[in-house]
Amino acid sequence: MMKRVLPAVLLLLVLAACSPTETPRSISIIPQPSCVDVDEGQFILNKNTRIYLDEDTPELRRIAGFLNEKLAAAAGFTLAFTDNGMAENIIGLRNAGLPDEAYELMATPRQIFIDYGTGAGAFYGLQTLFQLLPSAIFSTKKVSGVNWTVPCCRIDDAPRFAYRGMHLDVCLHFFDMDFLKRYIDLMAMHKVNRFHWHLTEDQGWRLEIKKYPLLTEKGQWRKETVIGSLSSGIYDGKPHGGFYTQEEVRELVQYAAERYVTIIPEIEMPGHALAAIACYPELSCGLEDHYETATKWGIFKQVYCPKEETFAFLEDVMDEVFELFPSTLVHIGGDECPKASWKQCPHCQGLIKKLGLKDEFELQSWFIQRMEKYINSKGRQIIGWDEILQGGLAPNAKVMSWLGEEGGIKAAQQHHEVVMAPYPKYYLDYWQADPDSEPLAMGGPTTLRTMYEYNPVPEVLTPEERKYIIGVEGCVWTEYMPTPERVEYMAWPRMCAIAESGWTHSRKDWDAFTRRLEAHLARLDELKVGYCDAFYNPFIEFHKDTPYDCVVTISVDAPDAEIRYTLDGSEPTAASTLYTIPFAVNRQQVVRAAAFRDGKQIGKTKYKQM
Ligand code: ACM
Ligand code: ZN
């Protein structure tokens, strides 16, 4: 009898001690921790607060340094260290033997302790502490009149997935080192731990390779860039270039590692190789007289020819990549490799015959498997986009599933590890709001809510197969992001939703997420992140009914808001018609809508006509 009752009693105790989704408003952390319990009272951080390190190592000193860095900027003081872990008014970091990346944070009026097992856990506990402090802690300038208080609480936290990634394509547009550091800072703040650095493309090669200097001397450049959509046919006439020296790469790898971010370099093969081929035409099938770095977006038929010369080149490049990047995982691209050149190339056709392959898809698979063998022989593992499944998956490859979920499902069923990065749900280059009033993007819209609600573990997988989903990644392709400001606009706050899907175990709760996000936006404001503010604006959608009518739906992400609208040409006010259910309009009518809270408008007025 006892045996049967005990587990239920224990479960009740656990539930009573921990409320995974119902976090009080005073605590708004993104990504949501596993367990948050709030107590009465607060800890007051002041000049007399001391930092206590249970393990006084350079690593822990460095982690504590991040606290002092923030305090120095925002509060104008830093904290001294103490070796008395029993003292009052201390913030302590203690090794409690927790699993990697896990932490527990206990805040009482007397002390704050962050328990960890690894540096990553201590670092993540500190990120949570920053989000327990007033948002002014993220200010880069001194703010006066702030009470630096932390609500008393107990937080137990550990990640759902080991791989929590954010991608950045630096080829379609180049971004400088300062921006990359800021990008990594924002990732780390959200407990995102993999930076997928897309370094080579048809439109530019961005990584210095000592053995092949032309790759950056020449391959970094394209002579001009298409304006508008890829098929506009209009070009800006301005050369675009940029690359990272090996010294810069080492610096960034170190910078990221100090923030518990692993950089995963991507060297594309066999497709998206035109910039390299423009420098070294002998790597191609040799069907053309002239090769030039691409000046518009798309998929190009000039791909690497699978000959010995090409493998020698790619192995040399990989050798330098291994020197620069300690990551076990290396991305070899593999996506969008047209087979037109291989079909015409006598060498490729001869190779298909000689190896007894069925077709060009099997040739691609052979190409990837050959590179995998080399990369594995150096103690590294490959990950590639879905298309590496074509013609058979290399034996130890991991798959980054971008073509919807299908590739990810197939790979997991074959017991290969998978990172879910599906287009369009995790593609941050897609519109996030009404395309009518947004800057040019790839497609969509993929709203914040769509991103938040996406479940990265496909239901069709068995419990055993689900274990092969090792994580998630948000993709930032920069066709239409020529500036750092545009990247941040497209990435945030949607990346908050992906970060939470990667970190948080509990069931999704959109309303709770929006409440926490609203508080979190104040932190991004302090950091001057120019995120998209569609969160506060009504999204008016027209659903074509007849050639003369549309059914209208209106939604808003901001919590506790009501939508008011007009159809008579007047501006919406708090007294205008309240939106409750969809309605129909004709061609003449303009829908004007705004969101209100407590009688005050909270975002922009939006307009839409058929
Ligand atoms: C991709 O978007 N081509 C991976
Ligand atoms: Zn060929």
XYZ file of C-alpha atoms and ligand atoms in Angstrom:
615
model
C 0.000 0.000 0.000
C 2.702 2.485 1.039
C 4.643 1.645 -2.086
C 1.703 2.652 -4.234
C 0.946 5.865 -2.376
C 4.456 7.216 -1.928
C 5.185 8.237 -5.507
C 1.920 10.209 -5.658
C 2.735 11.958 -2.386
C 6.222 12.751 -3.624
C 4.819 14.101 -6.851
C 2.460 16.387 -4.932
C 5.347 17.610 -2.805
C 7.406 18.347 -5.913
C 4.495 20.164 -7.537
C 3.855 22.162 -4.378
C 7.515 23.141 -4.176
C 7.801 24.258 -7.749
C 5.562 26.091 -10.161
C 6.951 25.707 -13.644
C 4.590 27.932 -15.609
C 2.836 30.176 -13.091
C 5.584 32.679 -12.491
C 4.510 35.807 -10.611
C 4.747 39.001 -12.602
C 7.616 40.316 -10.510
C 9.789 37.626 -12.091
C 9.958 37.536 -15.874
C 12.800 35.444 -17.173
C 13.412 34.450 -20.788
C 13.951 31.604 -21.371
C 11.593 30.451 -18.634
C 13.415 28.392 -15.976
C 12.261 24.888 -15.037
C 11.124 25.935 -11.560
C 10.524 29.335 -9.986
C 9.360 29.814 -6.405
C 8.933 33.292 -5.066
C 9.229 34.220 -1.387
C 8.449 37.380 0.556
C 11.106 40.047 0.695
C 14.080 41.087 -1.328
C 17.850 41.147 -1.421
C 19.307 44.632 -1.724
C 22.474 44.829 -3.786
C 24.627 47.826 -2.836
C 28.240 48.951 -2.719
C 28.815 46.839 0.371
C 27.656 43.617 -1.259
C 30.546 41.166 -1.656
C 31.124 38.337 -4.093
C 31.972 34.973 -2.561
C 33.556 32.257 -4.708
C 33.502 28.785 -3.276
C 36.088 27.853 -5.955
C 38.389 30.780 -6.520
C 39.546 29.899 -10.020
C 40.287 32.153 -12.999
C 37.131 30.845 -14.659
C 34.884 31.738 -11.721
C 36.647 35.111 -11.327
C 35.908 35.776 -14.988
C 32.244 34.827 -14.558
C 31.911 37.071 -11.512
C 33.598 39.739 -13.610
C 30.533 39.855 -15.857
C 28.507 40.996 -12.826
C 31.010 43.706 -12.042
C 31.124 44.747 -15.677
C 27.368 45.337 -15.695
C 27.390 47.068 -12.311
C 30.288 49.311 -13.313
C 28.375 50.503 -16.364
C 24.848 50.795 -14.978
C 25.335 51.429 -11.240
C 28.739 53.093 -11.213
C 30.261 50.707 -8.660
C 31.725 47.211 -8.546
C 31.726 44.584 -5.812
C 34.764 43.406 -3.893
C 35.342 39.719 -3.094
C 35.100 38.031 0.297
C 36.197 34.587 1.400
C 33.497 34.388 4.061
C 30.628 32.379 2.669
C 28.627 32.857 5.897
C 28.662 36.655 5.753
C 25.569 38.762 5.133
C 25.067 40.737 1.940
C 26.967 38.395 -0.343
C 26.397 36.936 -3.786
C 27.982 33.503 -3.724
C 28.884 31.056 -6.460
C 29.122 27.478 -5.177
C 30.019 24.234 -6.873
C 27.231 21.875 -5.868
C 28.088 19.195 -8.412
C 25.074 19.910 -10.626
C 24.961 18.660 -14.231
C 26.597 20.736 -16.974
C 24.694 23.999 -17.637
C 22.304 23.479 -14.689
C 22.104 25.909 -11.784
C 20.056 26.716 -8.711
C 19.620 30.271 -7.553
C 18.508 31.062 -3.988
C 17.870 34.688 -3.053
C 17.075 35.602 0.559
C 17.248 39.038 2.210
C 20.693 38.031 3.572
C 22.407 36.318 0.648
C 22.152 35.154 -2.941
C 23.680 31.838 -3.862
C 24.106 30.386 -7.310
C 24.878 26.664 -7.182
C 26.385 25.041 -10.265
C 28.372 22.070 -11.441
C 30.231 23.625 -14.362
C 31.227 27.123 -15.401
C 28.340 27.144 -17.876
C 25.885 26.542 -15.024
C 27.386 29.387 -12.972
C 27.272 31.638 -16.047
C 23.615 30.812 -16.700
C 22.739 31.379 -13.034
C 24.288 34.809 -13.397
C 22.264 35.510 -16.557
C 19.156 34.703 -14.543
C 20.324 36.995 -11.732
C 20.631 39.843 -14.269
C 17.010 39.254 -15.237
C 15.942 39.316 -11.569
C 17.514 42.769 -11.142
C 15.803 45.897 -12.508
C 16.131 46.118 -16.290
C 18.478 49.098 -15.802
C 21.230 46.544 -15.062
C 21.453 46.134 -18.851
C 22.064 49.859 -19.330
C 25.399 50.737 -20.840
C 25.306 54.147 -19.119
C 25.077 54.944 -15.412
C 21.469 55.146 -14.206
C 20.755 56.960 -10.958
C 17.927 56.420 -8.522
C 17.674 52.658 -9.084
C 17.185 50.304 -6.148
C 19.217 47.258 -7.145
C 16.894 44.692 -5.582
C 16.337 41.020 -6.282
C 13.050 39.385 -5.247
C 13.559 36.523 -2.797
C 13.145 33.331 -4.723
C 14.404 29.876 -5.453
C 15.021 28.868 -9.057
C 16.009 25.391 -10.267
C 16.999 25.332 -13.873
C 18.540 23.141 -16.556
C 18.239 23.110 -20.346
C 15.893 20.972 -22.390
C 18.329 20.597 -25.323
C 22.128 20.492 -25.440
C 22.199 22.355 -28.780
C 20.610 25.797 -28.703
C 21.751 27.606 -31.787
C 21.664 30.820 -33.670
C 22.961 31.031 -37.201
C 24.350 34.072 -38.990
C 25.103 34.301 -42.665
C 27.960 36.773 -43.104
C 28.325 36.102 -46.837
C 25.252 37.635 -48.395
C 26.211 40.637 -46.298
C 29.363 41.066 -44.257
C 29.287 42.031 -40.562
C 32.210 43.306 -38.523
C 33.742 41.864 -35.369
C 32.069 44.333 -32.995
C 28.685 43.292 -34.294
C 29.520 39.584 -34.017
C 30.517 40.091 -30.371
C 27.258 41.855 -29.665
C 25.394 39.034 -31.451
C 27.128 36.500 -29.206
C 26.391 38.591 -26.089
C 22.691 38.566 -26.947
C 22.782 34.828 -27.567
C 24.482 34.164 -24.220
C 21.990 36.384 -22.410
C 19.284 34.026 -23.712
C 21.281 30.889 -22.834
C 21.840 30.102 -26.521
C 25.083 28.138 -26.775
C 25.895 27.450 -30.440
C 26.884 30.109 -32.980
C 26.585 28.674 -36.474
C 28.838 30.899 -38.558
C 28.002 30.635 -42.260
C 31.340 31.659 -43.768
C 31.349 30.644 -47.434
C 28.865 31.220 -50.226
C 28.394 31.967 -53.912
C 28.334 35.677 -53.035
C 31.554 35.823 -51.003
C 34.193 33.835 -49.098
C 34.811 35.315 -45.657
C 37.410 33.142 -43.896
C 41.150 33.689 -44.333
C 42.827 30.459 -45.468
C 46.617 30.839 -45.494
C 47.214 28.167 -48.123
C 44.730 29.711 -50.558
C 45.112 33.497 -50.199
C 42.983 34.226 -53.276
C 39.915 33.045 -51.363
C 39.884 36.290 -49.445
C 42.013 38.552 -51.648
C 39.564 38.021 -54.478
C 36.792 35.768 -53.170
C 35.614 38.207 -50.512
C 34.469 40.568 -53.287
C 31.444 40.705 -55.513
C 31.424 43.534 -57.990
C 27.898 44.675 -57.113
C 24.716 43.550 -55.407
C 21.179 43.138 -56.643
C 18.746 45.738 -55.302
C 15.321 44.604 -54.156
C 14.213 41.064 -54.833
C 16.656 38.648 -56.447
C 14.928 38.943 -59.812
C 14.728 42.755 -59.977
C 17.543 42.860 -62.549
C 18.762 46.126 -60.971
C 22.186 46.344 -59.330
C 23.832 48.888 -57.027
C 27.136 49.070 -58.932
C 29.082 48.991 -55.629
C 31.633 46.294 -54.732
C 30.790 44.422 -51.514
C 33.422 42.548 -49.521
C 34.843 41.738 -46.132
C 36.520 38.797 -44.444
C 37.831 37.632 -41.085
C 41.556 37.167 -40.530
C 42.606 34.051 -38.664
C 43.606 36.282 -35.785
C 40.091 37.720 -35.640
C 38.593 34.244 -35.791
C 40.703 33.125 -32.821
C 39.639 36.227 -30.943
C 35.962 35.550 -31.609
C 36.248 31.851 -30.735
C 37.771 32.869 -27.397
C 35.197 35.612 -26.825
C 32.378 33.136 -27.474
C 33.938 30.414 -25.299
C 34.108 32.820 -22.361
C 30.335 33.158 -22.762
C 29.833 29.386 -23.126
C 29.073 29.664 -26.824
C 30.686 27.176 -29.203
C 31.265 28.479 -32.703
C 30.353 26.001 -35.423
C 31.957 27.076 -38.700
C 30.207 26.272 -41.949
C 32.221 25.587 -45.082
C 29.732 24.914 -47.882
C 30.147 21.960 -50.233
C 29.552 20.763 -52.899
C 27.202 23.654 -53.814
C 27.157 27.349 -52.917
C 30.820 27.367 -53.930
C 30.932 29.983 -56.660
C 33.126 32.503 -54.782
C 35.780 29.791 -54.274
C 35.478 28.609 -57.868
C 35.858 32.188 -59.127
C 39.271 32.178 -57.392
C 40.270 28.622 -58.319
C 38.312 27.594 -61.474
C 40.106 24.213 -61.473
C 37.795 23.178 -58.606
C 34.791 23.291 -60.966
C 33.698 20.932 -63.716
C 35.366 23.400 -66.125
C 32.378 23.848 -68.374
C 32.605 27.633 -68.502
C 35.290 30.092 -69.620
C 34.791 32.483 -66.777
C 33.545 32.242 -63.190
C 32.566 35.232 -61.109
C 31.376 35.681 -57.510
C 27.584 35.892 -57.584
C 25.957 39.322 -57.439
C 22.422 38.153 -56.686
C 20.810 35.573 -54.400
C 19.847 32.078 -55.442
C 21.165 28.658 -56.347
C 24.012 28.383 -58.834
C 24.951 25.447 -61.028
C 28.706 26.099 -60.690
C 29.552 23.622 -57.917
C 32.684 21.760 -56.821
C 33.676 18.929 -59.144
C 34.430 15.766 -57.133
C 38.009 15.350 -58.353
C 41.199 14.748 -56.383
C 42.217 18.387 -56.715
C 38.952 19.484 -55.083
C 39.290 17.046 -52.196
C 42.882 18.164 -51.634
C 41.656 21.770 -51.514
C 38.762 21.042 -49.161
C 40.966 18.947 -46.871
C 43.515 21.749 -46.718
C 40.765 24.234 -45.899
C 39.435 21.877 -43.229
C 42.913 21.514 -41.707
C 43.030 25.273 -41.157
C 39.433 25.244 -39.899
C 40.391 22.597 -37.296
C 43.297 24.788 -36.176
C 40.979 27.745 -35.678
C 37.833 26.174 -34.273
C 37.911 23.753 -31.333
C 34.277 22.682 -31.973
C 33.887 18.934 -32.479
C 30.993 19.672 -34.809
C 31.758 21.220 -38.197
C 29.061 22.230 -40.683
C 29.707 21.177 -44.273
C 26.625 22.795 -45.812
C 25.375 20.280 -48.364
C 22.222 22.178 -49.323
C 20.994 23.191 -52.748
C 23.562 21.531 -54.984
C 22.214 21.500 -58.569
C 23.317 18.481 -60.583
C 23.420 20.187 -64.020
C 27.228 20.524 -64.174
C 27.863 16.988 -62.929
C 25.469 15.683 -65.593
C 27.550 17.319 -68.337
C 31.004 16.731 -66.862
C 32.964 13.781 -68.320
C 34.913 13.378 -65.059
C 31.730 13.259 -62.946
C 30.031 10.824 -65.321
C 33.145 8.641 -65.383
C 33.248 8.646 -61.596
C 29.591 7.600 -61.337
C 30.369 4.629 -63.620
C 33.626 3.729 -61.929
C 32.082 3.752 -58.431
C 28.932 1.943 -59.617
C 26.695 4.793 -58.431
C 23.109 5.150 -59.583
C 23.067 8.869 -60.294
C 24.276 12.354 -59.327
C 22.456 12.149 -55.993
C 24.549 9.147 -55.057
C 27.596 11.056 -56.277
C 26.716 13.858 -53.843
C 26.348 11.308 -51.059
C 29.733 9.803 -52.004
C 31.247 13.338 -51.938
C 29.923 14.012 -48.424
C 30.896 10.549 -47.165
C 34.427 11.018 -48.443
C 34.714 14.361 -46.675
C 33.143 12.871 -43.560
C 35.826 10.168 -43.475
C 38.532 12.808 -43.593
C 36.846 15.010 -40.980
C 36.198 12.034 -38.671
C 39.842 11.001 -39.037
C 40.745 14.358 -37.438
C 38.426 13.689 -34.512
C 35.619 15.933 -35.726
C 31.995 15.294 -36.651
C 29.963 16.697 -39.531
C 26.559 18.290 -39.576
C 24.862 19.227 -42.847
C 21.584 20.583 -44.170
C 18.823 18.093 -45.096
C 20.074 17.486 -48.615
C 22.913 15.338 -47.266
C 20.190 12.698 -46.907
C 19.924 12.532 -50.718
C 21.552 9.389 -52.041
C 22.164 8.126 -48.491
C 23.341 9.751 -45.266
C 27.025 9.611 -44.303
C 27.454 7.128 -41.424
C 28.145 9.578 -38.564
C 26.518 12.731 -39.887
C 24.130 14.922 -37.968
C 21.388 16.685 -39.882
C 20.262 20.286 -39.646
C 16.681 20.069 -40.796
C 15.644 23.157 -42.732
C 13.306 21.886 -45.486
C 10.369 21.717 -43.115
C 10.606 18.777 -40.745
C 10.785 15.893 -43.167
C 14.565 15.576 -43.260
C 14.774 15.799 -39.495
C 12.179 13.088 -39.094
C 13.922 10.793 -41.587
C 17.318 11.308 -39.959
C 15.983 10.693 -36.430
C 14.296 7.535 -37.668
C 17.709 6.431 -38.969
C 19.150 7.222 -35.523
C 21.149 10.265 -36.614
C 21.172 13.313 -34.393
C 19.146 16.273 -35.631
C 18.999 20.011 -35.043
C 15.627 21.456 -36.003
C 15.963 24.696 -37.974
C 12.891 24.435 -40.181
C 12.023 26.898 -42.882
C 9.904 28.965 -42.568
C 9.144 28.519 -38.864
C 12.693 29.146 -37.640
C 13.763 31.399 -40.503
C 14.304 34.868 -39.139
C 14.695 36.297 -42.648
C 10.936 35.905 -43.131
C 8.539 38.738 -42.382
C 7.371 38.850 -38.801
C 4.396 41.156 -39.329
C 2.206 42.412 -42.142
C 4.409 42.447 -45.272
C 2.469 45.532 -46.441
C 4.248 47.656 -43.867
C 7.486 45.741 -43.284
C 10.839 46.023 -45.050
C 11.597 43.538 -47.847
C 12.090 39.982 -46.594
C 12.252 36.444 -47.983
C 8.609 35.507 -47.463
C 6.196 34.674 -44.752
C 5.034 36.097 -42.498
C 6.371 33.903 -39.731
C 5.050 35.643 -36.666
C 6.457 35.594 -33.152
C 3.566 33.365 -32.147
C 4.213 30.872 -34.957
C 7.842 30.659 -33.858
C 6.936 30.340 -30.215
C 4.349 27.631 -30.763
C 6.458 25.429 -33.030
C 7.197 22.101 -31.371
C 10.699 21.012 -32.400
C 10.073 17.366 -31.546
C 7.793 15.991 -34.279
C 4.868 13.995 -32.901
C 5.350 11.229 -35.468
C 8.619 10.149 -33.843
C 8.620 7.342 -31.293
C 9.941 8.138 -27.798
C 13.196 6.407 -28.765
C 13.546 8.426 -31.997
C 12.756 11.688 -30.205
C 16.031 11.383 -28.309
C 17.848 12.097 -31.574
C 16.478 15.651 -31.683
C 19.399 17.364 -29.972
C 18.263 20.925 -30.378
C 17.022 23.925 -32.276
C 18.462 26.790 -34.277
C 17.189 30.110 -35.604
C 18.493 30.951 -39.088
C 19.496 34.457 -40.101
C 20.114 34.645 -43.855
C 21.064 38.183 -44.709
C 19.902 38.756 -48.311
C 17.671 41.538 -47.093
C 19.671 42.481 -44.016
C 22.443 44.747 -45.260
C 23.052 46.348 -41.840
C 23.503 45.261 -38.219
C 20.347 47.213 -37.349
C 18.297 45.177 -39.808
C 19.683 41.903 -38.443
C 18.639 42.849 -34.921
C 15.249 44.016 -36.171
C 14.619 40.652 -37.839
C 16.127 38.467 -35.113
C 14.552 40.020 -32.026
C 12.265 39.403 -30.299
C 11.522 36.273 -32.343
C 14.810 34.713 -31.255
C 13.475 34.899 -27.657
C 10.825 32.379 -28.716
C 13.390 29.997 -30.231
C 15.702 30.365 -27.235
C 12.819 29.381 -24.978
C 11.941 26.359 -27.134
C 15.565 25.278 -26.836
C 15.924 25.803 -23.100
C 12.565 25.352 -21.407
C 11.045 21.980 -20.522
C 7.541 23.046 -19.583
C 4.500 23.118 -21.814
C 4.182 26.222 -23.929
C 1.935 28.971 -22.617
C 1.658 31.835 -25.097
C -0.042 34.244 -22.673
C 2.569 33.678 -19.988
C 5.341 34.082 -22.588
C 3.950 37.424 -23.800
C 3.786 38.746 -20.221
C 7.392 37.810 -19.602
C 8.419 39.101 -23.008
C 6.943 42.524 -22.356
C 9.155 42.886 -19.279
C 12.065 41.452 -21.238
C 11.681 44.056 -24.010
C 12.666 46.691 -21.436
C 16.015 44.845 -21.133
C 16.466 44.831 -24.903
C 15.621 48.560 -24.854
C 18.430 49.162 -22.356
C 20.785 47.315 -24.698
C 19.518 49.432 -27.622
C 18.484 46.363 -29.567
C 16.342 47.698 -32.389
C 13.906 44.789 -32.295
C 10.687 44.725 -34.299
C 7.928 46.339 -32.242
C 5.086 44.495 -34.006
C 4.362 43.016 -30.558
C 2.253 46.071 -29.683
C 0.578 46.553 -33.062
C -2.610 44.974 -34.351
C -2.040 42.528 -37.189
C -4.909 43.012 -39.625
C -5.310 40.020 -41.932
C -7.574 39.867 -44.971
C -8.953 36.484 -45.917
C -10.353 36.697 -49.429
C -13.986 35.679 -49.467
C -15.406 36.874 -52.824
C -13.819 39.163 -55.449
C -15.542 42.034 -53.620
C -15.227 41.073 -49.964
C -12.675 40.129 -47.392
C -13.143 38.554 -44.036
C -11.010 40.446 -41.542
C -9.271 39.062 -38.490
C -7.197 41.211 -36.147
C -4.784 40.020 -33.467
C -2.206 41.538 -31.170
C 0.638 39.844 -29.316
C 0.818 42.221 -26.334
C -1.004 40.741 -23.318
C -4.026 42.345 -21.642
C -4.717 44.485 -24.671
C -7.932 45.152 -26.546
C -8.205 46.008 -30.208
C -10.396 48.904 -31.310
C -11.121 49.597 -34.972
C -12.990 51.856 -37.362
C -14.277 51.486 -40.913
C -15.484 55.059 -41.415
C -12.196 56.833 -42.019
C -11.752 58.069 -38.449
C -8.714 57.233 -36.333
C -9.393 54.488 -33.768
C -9.699 55.604 -30.142
C -10.369 53.813 -26.874
C -14.062 54.382 -27.603
C -14.078 52.844 -31.112
C -15.650 49.473 -31.845
C -14.076 46.663 -29.832
C -12.794 43.791 -31.993
C -14.261 40.523 -30.756
C -14.987 38.403 -33.821
C -14.026 38.428 -37.515
C -16.052 40.670 -39.801
C -16.375 41.363 -43.528
C -15.385 44.501 -45.460
C -15.783 45.637 -49.058
C -13.254 47.212 -51.418
C -14.057 50.759 -50.336
C -13.527 50.276 -46.651
C -10.240 50.913 -44.880
C -9.724 49.025 -41.632
C -7.991 51.194 -39.049
C -7.053 49.410 -35.851
C -5.014 50.034 -32.711
C -4.383 48.184 -29.452
C -5.311 49.737 -26.114
C -4.604 48.888 -22.517
C -6.354 50.665 -19.659
C -7.758 53.134 -22.163
C -4.327 54.075 -23.582
C -3.031 53.157 -27.022
C 0.049 50.905 -26.705
C 1.338 50.562 -30.270
C 0.930 51.974 -33.719
C -2.322 52.380 -35.624
C -2.426 49.971 -38.562
C -4.354 50.469 -41.788
C -5.446 47.983 -44.411
C -7.600 48.055 -47.516
C -8.417 45.338 -50.045
C 19.228 26.904 -46.704
O 18.394 27.741 -46.326
N 19.579 26.840 -47.983
C 19.821 25.964 -45.796
Zn 32.725 17.482 -62.649
